[in-house]
Coordinates of C-alpha atoms and ligand atoms in Angstrom, one line a residue:
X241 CA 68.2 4.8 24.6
X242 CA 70.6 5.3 21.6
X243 CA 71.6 7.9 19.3
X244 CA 68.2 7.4 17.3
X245 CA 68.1 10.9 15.9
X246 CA 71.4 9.7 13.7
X247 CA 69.5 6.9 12.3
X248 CA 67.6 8.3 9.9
X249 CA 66.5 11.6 8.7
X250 CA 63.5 11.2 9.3
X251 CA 64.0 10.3 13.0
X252 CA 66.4 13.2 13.8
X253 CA 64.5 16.2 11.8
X254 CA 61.6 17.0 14.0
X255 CA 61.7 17.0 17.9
X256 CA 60.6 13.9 20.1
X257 CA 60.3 13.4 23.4
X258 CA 60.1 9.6 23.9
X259 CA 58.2 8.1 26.9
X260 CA 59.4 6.3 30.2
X261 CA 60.4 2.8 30.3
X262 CA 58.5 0.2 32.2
X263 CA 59.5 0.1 35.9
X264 CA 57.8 -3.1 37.7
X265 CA 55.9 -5.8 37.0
X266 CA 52.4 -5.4 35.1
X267 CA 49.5 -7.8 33.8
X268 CA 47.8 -6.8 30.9
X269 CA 45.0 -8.9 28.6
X270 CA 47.5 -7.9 25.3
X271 CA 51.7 -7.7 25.4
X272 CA 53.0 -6.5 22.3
X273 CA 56.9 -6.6 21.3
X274 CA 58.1 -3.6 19.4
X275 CA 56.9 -0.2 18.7
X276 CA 56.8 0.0 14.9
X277 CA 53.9 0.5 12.5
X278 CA 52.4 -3.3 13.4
X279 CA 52.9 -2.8 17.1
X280 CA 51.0 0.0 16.9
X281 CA 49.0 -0.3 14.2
X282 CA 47.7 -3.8 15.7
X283 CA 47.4 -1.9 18.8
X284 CA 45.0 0.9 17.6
X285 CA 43.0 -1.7 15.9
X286 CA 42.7 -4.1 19.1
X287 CA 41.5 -1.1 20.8
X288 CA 39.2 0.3 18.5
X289 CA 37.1 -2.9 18.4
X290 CA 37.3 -3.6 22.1
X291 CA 38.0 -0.4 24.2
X292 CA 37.8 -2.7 27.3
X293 CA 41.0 -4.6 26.5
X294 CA 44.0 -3.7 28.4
X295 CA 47.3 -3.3 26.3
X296 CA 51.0 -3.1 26.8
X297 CA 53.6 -2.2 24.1
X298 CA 57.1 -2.5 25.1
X299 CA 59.4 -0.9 22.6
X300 CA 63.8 -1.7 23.2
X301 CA 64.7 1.8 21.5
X302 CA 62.1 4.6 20.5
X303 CA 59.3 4.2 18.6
X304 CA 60.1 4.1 15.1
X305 CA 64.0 3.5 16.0
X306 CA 63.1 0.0 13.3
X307 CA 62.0 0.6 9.8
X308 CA 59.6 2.4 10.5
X309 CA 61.2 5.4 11.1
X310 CA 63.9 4.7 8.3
X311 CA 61.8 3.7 5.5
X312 CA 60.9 5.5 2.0
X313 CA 58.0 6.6 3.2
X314 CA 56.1 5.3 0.3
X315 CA 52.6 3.4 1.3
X316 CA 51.7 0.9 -1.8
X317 CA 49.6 -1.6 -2.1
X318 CA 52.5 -3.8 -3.1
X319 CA 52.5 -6.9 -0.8
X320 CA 54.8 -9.2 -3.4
X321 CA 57.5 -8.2 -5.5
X322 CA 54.4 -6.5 -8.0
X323 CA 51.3 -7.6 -8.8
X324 CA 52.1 -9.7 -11.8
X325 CA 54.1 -12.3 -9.2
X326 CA 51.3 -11.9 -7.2
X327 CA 49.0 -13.5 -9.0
X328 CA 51.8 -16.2 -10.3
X329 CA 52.1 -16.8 -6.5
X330 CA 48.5 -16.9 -5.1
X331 CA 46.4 -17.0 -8.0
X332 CA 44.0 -14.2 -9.3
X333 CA 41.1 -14.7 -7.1
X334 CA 43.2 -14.2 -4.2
X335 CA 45.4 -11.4 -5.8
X336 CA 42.5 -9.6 -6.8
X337 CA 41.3 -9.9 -3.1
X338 CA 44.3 -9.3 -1.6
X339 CA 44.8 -6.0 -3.6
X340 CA 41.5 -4.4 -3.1
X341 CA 42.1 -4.9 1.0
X342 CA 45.5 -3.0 0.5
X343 CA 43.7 -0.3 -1.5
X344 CA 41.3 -0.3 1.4
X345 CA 43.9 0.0 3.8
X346 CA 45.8 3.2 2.2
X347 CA 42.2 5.0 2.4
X348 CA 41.7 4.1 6.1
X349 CA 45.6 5.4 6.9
X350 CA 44.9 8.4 5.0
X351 CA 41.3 9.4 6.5
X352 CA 43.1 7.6 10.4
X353 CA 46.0 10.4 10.4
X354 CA 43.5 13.5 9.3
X355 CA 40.5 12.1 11.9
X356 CA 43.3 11.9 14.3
X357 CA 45.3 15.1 13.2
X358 CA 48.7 13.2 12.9
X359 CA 50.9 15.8 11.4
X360 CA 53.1 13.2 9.3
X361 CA 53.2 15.1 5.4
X362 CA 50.8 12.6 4.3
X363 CA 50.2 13.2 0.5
X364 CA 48.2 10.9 -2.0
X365 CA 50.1 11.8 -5.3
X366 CA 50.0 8.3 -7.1
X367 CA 52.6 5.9 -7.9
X368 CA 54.8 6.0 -11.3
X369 CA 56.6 2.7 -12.1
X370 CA 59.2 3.0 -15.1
X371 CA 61.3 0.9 -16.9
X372 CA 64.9 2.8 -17.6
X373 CA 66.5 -0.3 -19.2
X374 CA 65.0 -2.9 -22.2
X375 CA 64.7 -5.7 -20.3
X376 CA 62.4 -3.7 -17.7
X377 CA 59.3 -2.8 -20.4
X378 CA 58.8 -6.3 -20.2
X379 CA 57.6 -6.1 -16.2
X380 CA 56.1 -3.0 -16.8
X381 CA 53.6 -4.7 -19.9
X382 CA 53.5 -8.1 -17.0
X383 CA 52.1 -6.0 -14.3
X384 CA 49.5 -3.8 -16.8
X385 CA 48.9 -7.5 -18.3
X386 CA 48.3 -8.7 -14.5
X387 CA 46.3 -6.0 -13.8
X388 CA 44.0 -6.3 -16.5
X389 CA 43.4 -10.0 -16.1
X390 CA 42.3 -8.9 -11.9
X391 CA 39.8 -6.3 -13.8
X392 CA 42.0 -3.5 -11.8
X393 CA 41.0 0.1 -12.8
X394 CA 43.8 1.9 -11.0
X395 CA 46.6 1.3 -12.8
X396 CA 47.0 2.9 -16.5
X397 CA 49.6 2.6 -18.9
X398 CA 51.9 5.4 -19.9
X399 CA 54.6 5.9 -23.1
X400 CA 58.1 7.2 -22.4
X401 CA 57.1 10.6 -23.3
X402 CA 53.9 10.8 -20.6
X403 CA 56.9 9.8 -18.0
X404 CA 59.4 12.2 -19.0
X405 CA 56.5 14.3 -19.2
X406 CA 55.6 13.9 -15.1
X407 CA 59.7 13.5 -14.2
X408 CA 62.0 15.0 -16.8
X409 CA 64.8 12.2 -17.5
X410 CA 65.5 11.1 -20.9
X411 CA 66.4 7.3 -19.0
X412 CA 62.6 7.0 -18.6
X413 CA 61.4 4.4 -21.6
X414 CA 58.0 3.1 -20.5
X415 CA 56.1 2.7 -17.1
X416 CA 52.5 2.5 -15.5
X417 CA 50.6 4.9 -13.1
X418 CA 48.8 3.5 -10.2
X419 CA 46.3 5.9 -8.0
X420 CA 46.2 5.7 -4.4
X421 CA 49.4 5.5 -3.4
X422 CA 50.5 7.7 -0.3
X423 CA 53.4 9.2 0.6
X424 CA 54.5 9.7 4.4
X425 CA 56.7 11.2 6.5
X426 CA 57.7 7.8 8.6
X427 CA 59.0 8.7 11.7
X428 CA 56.1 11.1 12.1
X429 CA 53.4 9.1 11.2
X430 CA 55.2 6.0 14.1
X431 CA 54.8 8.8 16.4
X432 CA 51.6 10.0 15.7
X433 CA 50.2 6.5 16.1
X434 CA 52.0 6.8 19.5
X435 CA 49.9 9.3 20.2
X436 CA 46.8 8.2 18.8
X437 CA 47.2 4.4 20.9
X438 CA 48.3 6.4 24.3
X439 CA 44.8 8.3 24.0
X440 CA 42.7 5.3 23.5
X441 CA 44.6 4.0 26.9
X442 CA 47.5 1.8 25.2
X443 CA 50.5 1.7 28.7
X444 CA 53.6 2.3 26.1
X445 CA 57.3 1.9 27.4
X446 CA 60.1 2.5 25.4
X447 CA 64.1 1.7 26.2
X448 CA 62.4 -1.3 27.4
X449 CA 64.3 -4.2 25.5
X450 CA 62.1 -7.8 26.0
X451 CA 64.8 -10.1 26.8
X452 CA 62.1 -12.9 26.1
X453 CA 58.1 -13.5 25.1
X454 CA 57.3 -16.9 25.7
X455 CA 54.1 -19.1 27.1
X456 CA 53.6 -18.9 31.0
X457 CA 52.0 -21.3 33.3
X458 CA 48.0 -20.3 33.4
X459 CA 47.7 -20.3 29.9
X460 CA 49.2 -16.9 29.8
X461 CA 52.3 -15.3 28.4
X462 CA 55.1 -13.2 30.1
X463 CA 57.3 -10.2 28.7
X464 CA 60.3 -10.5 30.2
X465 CA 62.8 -7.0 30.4
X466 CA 65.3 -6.2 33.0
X467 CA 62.6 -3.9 34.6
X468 CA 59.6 -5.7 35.3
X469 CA 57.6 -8.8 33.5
X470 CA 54.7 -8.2 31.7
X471 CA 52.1 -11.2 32.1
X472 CA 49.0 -11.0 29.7
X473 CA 46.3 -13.1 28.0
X474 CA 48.0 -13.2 24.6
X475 CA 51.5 -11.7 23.1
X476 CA 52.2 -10.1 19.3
X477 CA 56.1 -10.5 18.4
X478 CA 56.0 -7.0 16.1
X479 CA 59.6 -6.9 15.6
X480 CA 60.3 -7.6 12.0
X481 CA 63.6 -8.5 11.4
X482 CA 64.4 -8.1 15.0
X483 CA 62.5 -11.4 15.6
X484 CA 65.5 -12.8 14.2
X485 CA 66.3 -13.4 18.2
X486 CA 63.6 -15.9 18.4
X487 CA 64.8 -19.2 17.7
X488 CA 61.2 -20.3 16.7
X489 CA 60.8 -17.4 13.8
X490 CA 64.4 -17.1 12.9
X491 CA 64.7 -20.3 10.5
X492 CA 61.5 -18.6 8.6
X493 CA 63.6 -15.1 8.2
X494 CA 66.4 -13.2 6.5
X495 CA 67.4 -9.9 7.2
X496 CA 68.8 -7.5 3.8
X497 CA 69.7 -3.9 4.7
X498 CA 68.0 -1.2 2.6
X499 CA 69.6 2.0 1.6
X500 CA 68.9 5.9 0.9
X501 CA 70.0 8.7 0.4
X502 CA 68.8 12.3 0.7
X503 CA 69.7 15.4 -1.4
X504 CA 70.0 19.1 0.0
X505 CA 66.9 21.2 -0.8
X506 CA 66.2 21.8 -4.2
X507 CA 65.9 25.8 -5.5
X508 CA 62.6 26.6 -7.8
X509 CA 64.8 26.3 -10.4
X510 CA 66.5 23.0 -9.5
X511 CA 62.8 21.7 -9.0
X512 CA 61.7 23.2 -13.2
X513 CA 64.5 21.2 -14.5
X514 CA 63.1 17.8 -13.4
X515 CA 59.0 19.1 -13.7
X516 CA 57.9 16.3 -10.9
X517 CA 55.3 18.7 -10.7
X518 CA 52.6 16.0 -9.3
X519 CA 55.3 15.0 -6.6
X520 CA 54.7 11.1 -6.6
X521 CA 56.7 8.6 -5.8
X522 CA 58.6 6.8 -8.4
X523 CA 60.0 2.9 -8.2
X524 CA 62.3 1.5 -11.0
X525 CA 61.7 -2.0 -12.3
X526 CA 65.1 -3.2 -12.0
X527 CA 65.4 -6.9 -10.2
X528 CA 67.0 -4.7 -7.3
X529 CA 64.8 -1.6 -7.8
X530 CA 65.2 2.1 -7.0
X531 CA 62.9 4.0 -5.5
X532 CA 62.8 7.9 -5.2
X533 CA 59.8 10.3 -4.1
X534 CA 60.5 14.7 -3.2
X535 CA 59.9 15.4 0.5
X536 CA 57.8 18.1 2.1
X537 CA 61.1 20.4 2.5
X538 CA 62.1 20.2 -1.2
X539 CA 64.5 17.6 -0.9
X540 CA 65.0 14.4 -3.4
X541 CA 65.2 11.0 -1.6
X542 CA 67.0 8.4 -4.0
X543 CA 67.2 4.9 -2.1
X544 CA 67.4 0.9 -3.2
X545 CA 69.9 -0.8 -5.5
X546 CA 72.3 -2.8 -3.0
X547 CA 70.5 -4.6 -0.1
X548 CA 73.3 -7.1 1.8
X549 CA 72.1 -9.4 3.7
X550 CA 73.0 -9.8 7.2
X551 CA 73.6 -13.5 8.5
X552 CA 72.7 -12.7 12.2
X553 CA 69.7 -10.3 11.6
X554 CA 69.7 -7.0 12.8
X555 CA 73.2 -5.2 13.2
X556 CA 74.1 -1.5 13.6
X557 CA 77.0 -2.4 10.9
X558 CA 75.1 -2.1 7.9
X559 CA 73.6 1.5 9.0
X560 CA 76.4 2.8 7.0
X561 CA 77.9 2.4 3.8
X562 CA 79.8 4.5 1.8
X563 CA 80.4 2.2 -1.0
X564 CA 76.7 1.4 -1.1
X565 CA 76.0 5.3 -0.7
X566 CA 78.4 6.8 -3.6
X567 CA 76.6 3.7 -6.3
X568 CA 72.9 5.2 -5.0
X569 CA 74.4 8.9 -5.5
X570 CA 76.0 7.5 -8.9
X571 CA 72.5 6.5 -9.9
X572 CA 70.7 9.2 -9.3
X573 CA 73.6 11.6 -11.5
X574 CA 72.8 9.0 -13.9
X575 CA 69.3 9.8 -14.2
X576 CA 69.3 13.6 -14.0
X577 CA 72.1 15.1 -15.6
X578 CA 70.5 18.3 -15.0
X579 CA 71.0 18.2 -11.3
X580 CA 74.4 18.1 -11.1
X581 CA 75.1 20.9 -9.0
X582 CA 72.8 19.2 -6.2
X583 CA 74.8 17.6 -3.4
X584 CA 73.6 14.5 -0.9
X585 CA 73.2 15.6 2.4
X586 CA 72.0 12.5 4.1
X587 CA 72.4 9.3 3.9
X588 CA 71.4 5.7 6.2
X589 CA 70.2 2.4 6.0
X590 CA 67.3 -0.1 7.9
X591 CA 66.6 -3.3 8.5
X592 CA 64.1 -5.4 6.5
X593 CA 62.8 -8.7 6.9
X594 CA 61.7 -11.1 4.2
X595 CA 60.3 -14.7 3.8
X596 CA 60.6 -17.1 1.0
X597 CA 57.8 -15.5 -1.0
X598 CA 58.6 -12.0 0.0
X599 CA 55.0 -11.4 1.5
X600 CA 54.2 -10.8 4.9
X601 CA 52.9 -13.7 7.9
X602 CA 51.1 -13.3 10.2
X603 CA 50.5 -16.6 12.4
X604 CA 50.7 -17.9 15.6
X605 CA 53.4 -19.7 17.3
X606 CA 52.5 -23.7 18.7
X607 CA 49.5 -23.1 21.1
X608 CA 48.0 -20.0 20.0
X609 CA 49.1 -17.6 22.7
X610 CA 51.9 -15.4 20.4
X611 CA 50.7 -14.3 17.1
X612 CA 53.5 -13.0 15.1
X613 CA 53.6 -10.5 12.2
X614 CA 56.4 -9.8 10.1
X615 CA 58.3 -10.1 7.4
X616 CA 57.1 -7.3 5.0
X617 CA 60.1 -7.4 2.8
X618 CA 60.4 -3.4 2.2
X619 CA 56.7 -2.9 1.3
X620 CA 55.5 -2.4 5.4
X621 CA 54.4 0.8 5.2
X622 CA 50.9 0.6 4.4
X623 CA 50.4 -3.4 4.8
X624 CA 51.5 -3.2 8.3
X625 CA 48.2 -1.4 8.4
X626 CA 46.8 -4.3 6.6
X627 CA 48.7 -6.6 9.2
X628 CA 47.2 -4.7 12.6
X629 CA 43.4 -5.6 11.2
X630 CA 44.3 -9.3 10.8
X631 CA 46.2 -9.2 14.2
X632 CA 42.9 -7.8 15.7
X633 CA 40.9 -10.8 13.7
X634 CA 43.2 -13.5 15.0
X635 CA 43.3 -12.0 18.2
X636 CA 39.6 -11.7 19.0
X637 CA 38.7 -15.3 17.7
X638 CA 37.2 -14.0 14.2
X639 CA 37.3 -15.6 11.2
X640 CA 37.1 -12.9 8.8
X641 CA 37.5 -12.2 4.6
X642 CA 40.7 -11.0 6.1
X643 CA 42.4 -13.9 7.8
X644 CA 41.2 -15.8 4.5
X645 CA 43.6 -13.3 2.8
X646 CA 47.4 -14.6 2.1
X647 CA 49.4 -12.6 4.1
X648 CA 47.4 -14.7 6.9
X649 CA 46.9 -18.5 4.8
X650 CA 50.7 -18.6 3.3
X651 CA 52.6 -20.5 6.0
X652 CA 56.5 -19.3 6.3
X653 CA 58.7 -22.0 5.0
X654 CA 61.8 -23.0 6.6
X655 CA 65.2 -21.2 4.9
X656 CA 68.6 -22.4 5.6
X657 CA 71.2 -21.2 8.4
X658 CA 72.2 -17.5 8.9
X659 CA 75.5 -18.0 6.7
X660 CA 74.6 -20.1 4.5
X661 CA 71.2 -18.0 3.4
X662 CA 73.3 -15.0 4.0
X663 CA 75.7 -16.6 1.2
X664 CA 73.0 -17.4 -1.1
X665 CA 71.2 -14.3 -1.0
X666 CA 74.2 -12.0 -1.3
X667 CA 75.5 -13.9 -4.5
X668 CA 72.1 -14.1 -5.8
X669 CA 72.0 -10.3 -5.7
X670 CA 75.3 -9.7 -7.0
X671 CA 74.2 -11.5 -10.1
X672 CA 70.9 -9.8 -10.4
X673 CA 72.3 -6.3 -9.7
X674 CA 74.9 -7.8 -12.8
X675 CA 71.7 -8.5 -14.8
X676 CA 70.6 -4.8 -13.8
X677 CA 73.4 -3.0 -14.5
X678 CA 74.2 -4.4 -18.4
X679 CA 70.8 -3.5 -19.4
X680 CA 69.7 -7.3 -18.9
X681 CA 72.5 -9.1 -21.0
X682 CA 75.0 -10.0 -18.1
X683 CA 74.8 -12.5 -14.9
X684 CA 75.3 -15.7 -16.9
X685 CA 73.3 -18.7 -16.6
X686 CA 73.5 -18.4 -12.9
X687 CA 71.5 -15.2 -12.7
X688 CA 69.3 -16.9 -14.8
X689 CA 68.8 -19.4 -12.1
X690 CA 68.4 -16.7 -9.5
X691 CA 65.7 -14.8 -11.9
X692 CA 63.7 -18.0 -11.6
X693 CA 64.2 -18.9 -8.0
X694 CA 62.9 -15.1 -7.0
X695 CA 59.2 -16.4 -9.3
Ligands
FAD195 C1 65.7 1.9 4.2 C2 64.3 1.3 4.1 C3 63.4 1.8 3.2 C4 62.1 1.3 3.1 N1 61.2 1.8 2.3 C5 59.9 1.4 2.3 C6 58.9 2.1 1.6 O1 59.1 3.2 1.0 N2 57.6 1.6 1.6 C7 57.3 0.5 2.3 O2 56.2 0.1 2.2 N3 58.2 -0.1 3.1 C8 59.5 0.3 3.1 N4 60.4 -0.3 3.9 C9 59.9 -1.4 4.8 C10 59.1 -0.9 6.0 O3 59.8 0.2 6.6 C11 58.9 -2.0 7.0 O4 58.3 -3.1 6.3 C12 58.0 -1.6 8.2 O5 58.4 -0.4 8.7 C13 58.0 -2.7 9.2 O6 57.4 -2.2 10.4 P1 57.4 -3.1 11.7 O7 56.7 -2.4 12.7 O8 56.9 -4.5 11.4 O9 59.0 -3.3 12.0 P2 60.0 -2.2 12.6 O10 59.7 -0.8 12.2 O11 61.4 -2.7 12.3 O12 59.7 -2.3 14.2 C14 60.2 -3.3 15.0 C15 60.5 -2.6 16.4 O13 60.8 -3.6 17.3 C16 61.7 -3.1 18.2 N5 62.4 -4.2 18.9 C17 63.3 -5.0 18.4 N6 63.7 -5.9 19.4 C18 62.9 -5.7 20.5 C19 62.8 -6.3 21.7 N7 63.6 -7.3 22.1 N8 61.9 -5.7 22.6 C20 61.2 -4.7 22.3 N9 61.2 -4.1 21.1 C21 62.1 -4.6 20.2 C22 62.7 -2.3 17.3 O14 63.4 -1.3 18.1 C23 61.7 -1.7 16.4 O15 61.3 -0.4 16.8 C24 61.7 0.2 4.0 C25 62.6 -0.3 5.0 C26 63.9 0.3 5.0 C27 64.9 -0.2 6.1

């Protein structure tokens, strides 16, 4: 086990006392490979429809040490970019149907943690998109246009004085409201699902790295660690960007580090300047957006903008950057004046993983015996949720309106090599954070080119 606690706030702010690590070999009817929300979300789910089956979760770190525990904490029903590119990538029948399971899903986490009495902060304030920049009212009016055209009643429309009116910046033009969207402590909720999959009988080790998750003669499959094999019936690879490892899923994958940073705790006072009374969470629609929600302690968190990708997946260099830190910090003095005399006290980074059409997969690998689901592309936090259900589907042999769903019919499409897409990526962005950053004028033709290779 590492320093996890230094990985996050969120993973070093409340006590944890993690679990053993697997010591000899075990069978099992289920394996699954990493202890984040779709390990153990797809765990909970398996169990819940068949009580009988016997699981195993082997996690390398602590549960949560992934994204999970590092993430924004914000549970949308966002599966693409937004729901406008939704629809341009799947259609509308499937949009529509793809958004009302993820509106589903939020209900279910939120009724799971209170049934289950996870304490994880869990609020359902809404979501308020804005545009602070003229060539962002145009996505704003694409998603409301999107919306409409699905016959969506949750999202509404709002002028730059209803905006200013719910957070008090004067860089707020436009934007759109969408109920249902949750808010989370991360790291809590991971480990409240730990808790919730132990008591329905789920064996979970963590500091139990898989050195390898491959087919096994019998028809089964075998864990491999350097303290006992698992052998089981069937496998789930739920490492998300970590299943960069596996030759097989790497050339489908890139891994982008996303960023955040945490103020002190605000006074009364501080908190009347900036109203925020409703305490949602609040995503910018620049290319490379911001997102920012309060915390249960009083805190502001302030995260997105720069997002580098690594060529080699997963690596503990990114975790900090104090470039990438002082331009979120710059961002967020940008936006409220007013708070100036409120200091950053935090600040890390986390791994996502994306595919070409920045949705998740969920799939099996050649003869059915590993299903893998990944590739969330910074929205996890409630589809992962979405993700476990499918996992259950395709696990048990059911076709379902849910494996009909994208996130289970889009095949992953091949990328090119770890440098090279590294290369690609990390000039793309540089243009598109250019495009951001000059109020939609600069980036050239080239950034032009990059807008249109993201549709
Ligand atoms: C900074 C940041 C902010 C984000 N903000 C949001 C947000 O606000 N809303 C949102 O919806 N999404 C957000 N995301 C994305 C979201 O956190 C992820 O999509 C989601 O947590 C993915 O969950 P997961 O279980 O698939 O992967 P992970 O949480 O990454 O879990 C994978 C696990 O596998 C383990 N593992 C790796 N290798 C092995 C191995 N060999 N053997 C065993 N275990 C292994 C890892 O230790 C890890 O615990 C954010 C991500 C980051 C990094």
């Amino acid at each position: 086990m590492t320093d996890y606690q230094t990985r996050s706030y969120w993973l070093g702010h409340k006590p944890y006392e993690p679990t053993g690590r697997l010591d000899g070999d075990l069978s099992a009817d289920i394996v699954i490979m990493g202890g984040g929300f779709t390990g153990l979300w797809s765990a909970i789910q398996l169990k819940d429809a068949d009580p009988a089956l016997d699981i195993v979760l082997l996690e390398a770190n602590v549960i949560g040490y992934g994204a999970s525990g590092r993430n924004g904490g914000f549970a949308m029903t966002m599966v693409e970019r937004n729901i406008a590119q939704l629809v341009r990538r799947v259609g509308p029948e499937q949009a529509r149907a793809q958004h009302l399971a993820m509106v589903e899903t939020l209900h279910e986490i939120e009724q799971f943690a209170r049934d289950e009495e996870i304490d994880a902060d869990i609020t359902n304030p809404g979501l308020l998109t804005i545009s602070n920049g003229p060539e962002q009212d145009l996505r704003i009016q694409q998603d409301l246009d999107a919306a409409e055209k699905l016959g969506l009643s949750d999202f509404h429309e709002l002028d730059g004085a209803a905006c200013q009116e719910l957070v008090h910046s004067e860089r707020l033009r436009c934007g759109h409201w969408e109920d249902g969207s949750l808010l989370v402590d991360p790291a809590a909720l991971a480990r409240g699902l730990k808790a919730a999959a132990m008591r329905r009988g789920v064996r979970i080790y963590e500091s139990t790295p898989v050195d390898s998750l491959e087919a096994a003669p019998g028809g089964r499959v075998e864990a491999r660690t350097a303290f006992g094999a698992v052998s089981a019936d069937r496998g789930l690879i739920a490492t998300n960007a970590y299943a960069h490892a596996i030759p097989a899923l790497r050339k489908y994958l890139f891994t982008i580090y996303a960023y955040i940073t945490l103020t002190e705790r605000l006074t009364d006072e501080q908190w009347s300047r900036v109203g925020w009374e409703k305490r949602m969470g609040v995503e910018d629609k620049r290319i490379m957006p911001h997102f920012h929600r309060p915390t249960a302690d009083g805190r502001i968190l302030w995260g997105g903008r720069d997002a580098p990708c690594s060529a080699h997946g997963p690596d503990p260099k990114f975790d900090r950057d104090p470039y990438i830190f002082g331009r979120l910090e710059e961002t967020f003095r940008w936006t409220f004046p007013q708070l100036h005399d409120v200091k950053m006290e935090h600040a890390w980074a986390g791994p996502v993983c994306g595919t070409y059409n920045v949705m998740a997969t969920i799939g099996w690998l050649k003869g059915e015996r590993l299903l893998y689901a990944l590739g969330y592309a910074g929205h996890g936090v409630g589809p992962s949720h979405l993700a476990g259900k499918m996992v259950r589907d395709l696990m048990l042999d059911q076709k379902t309106q849910l494996t009909e769903l994208p996130m289970v019919t889009l095949k992953p499409r091949a990328l090119p090599p770890g440098p090279l897409k590294a290369a690609i990526i990390n000039t793309g962005q540089r243009l598109l954070m250019k495009v951001d950053d000059t109020g939609g004028k600069g980036g050239g033709p080239l950034a032009k080119l990059a807008l249109k290779l993201l549709q």
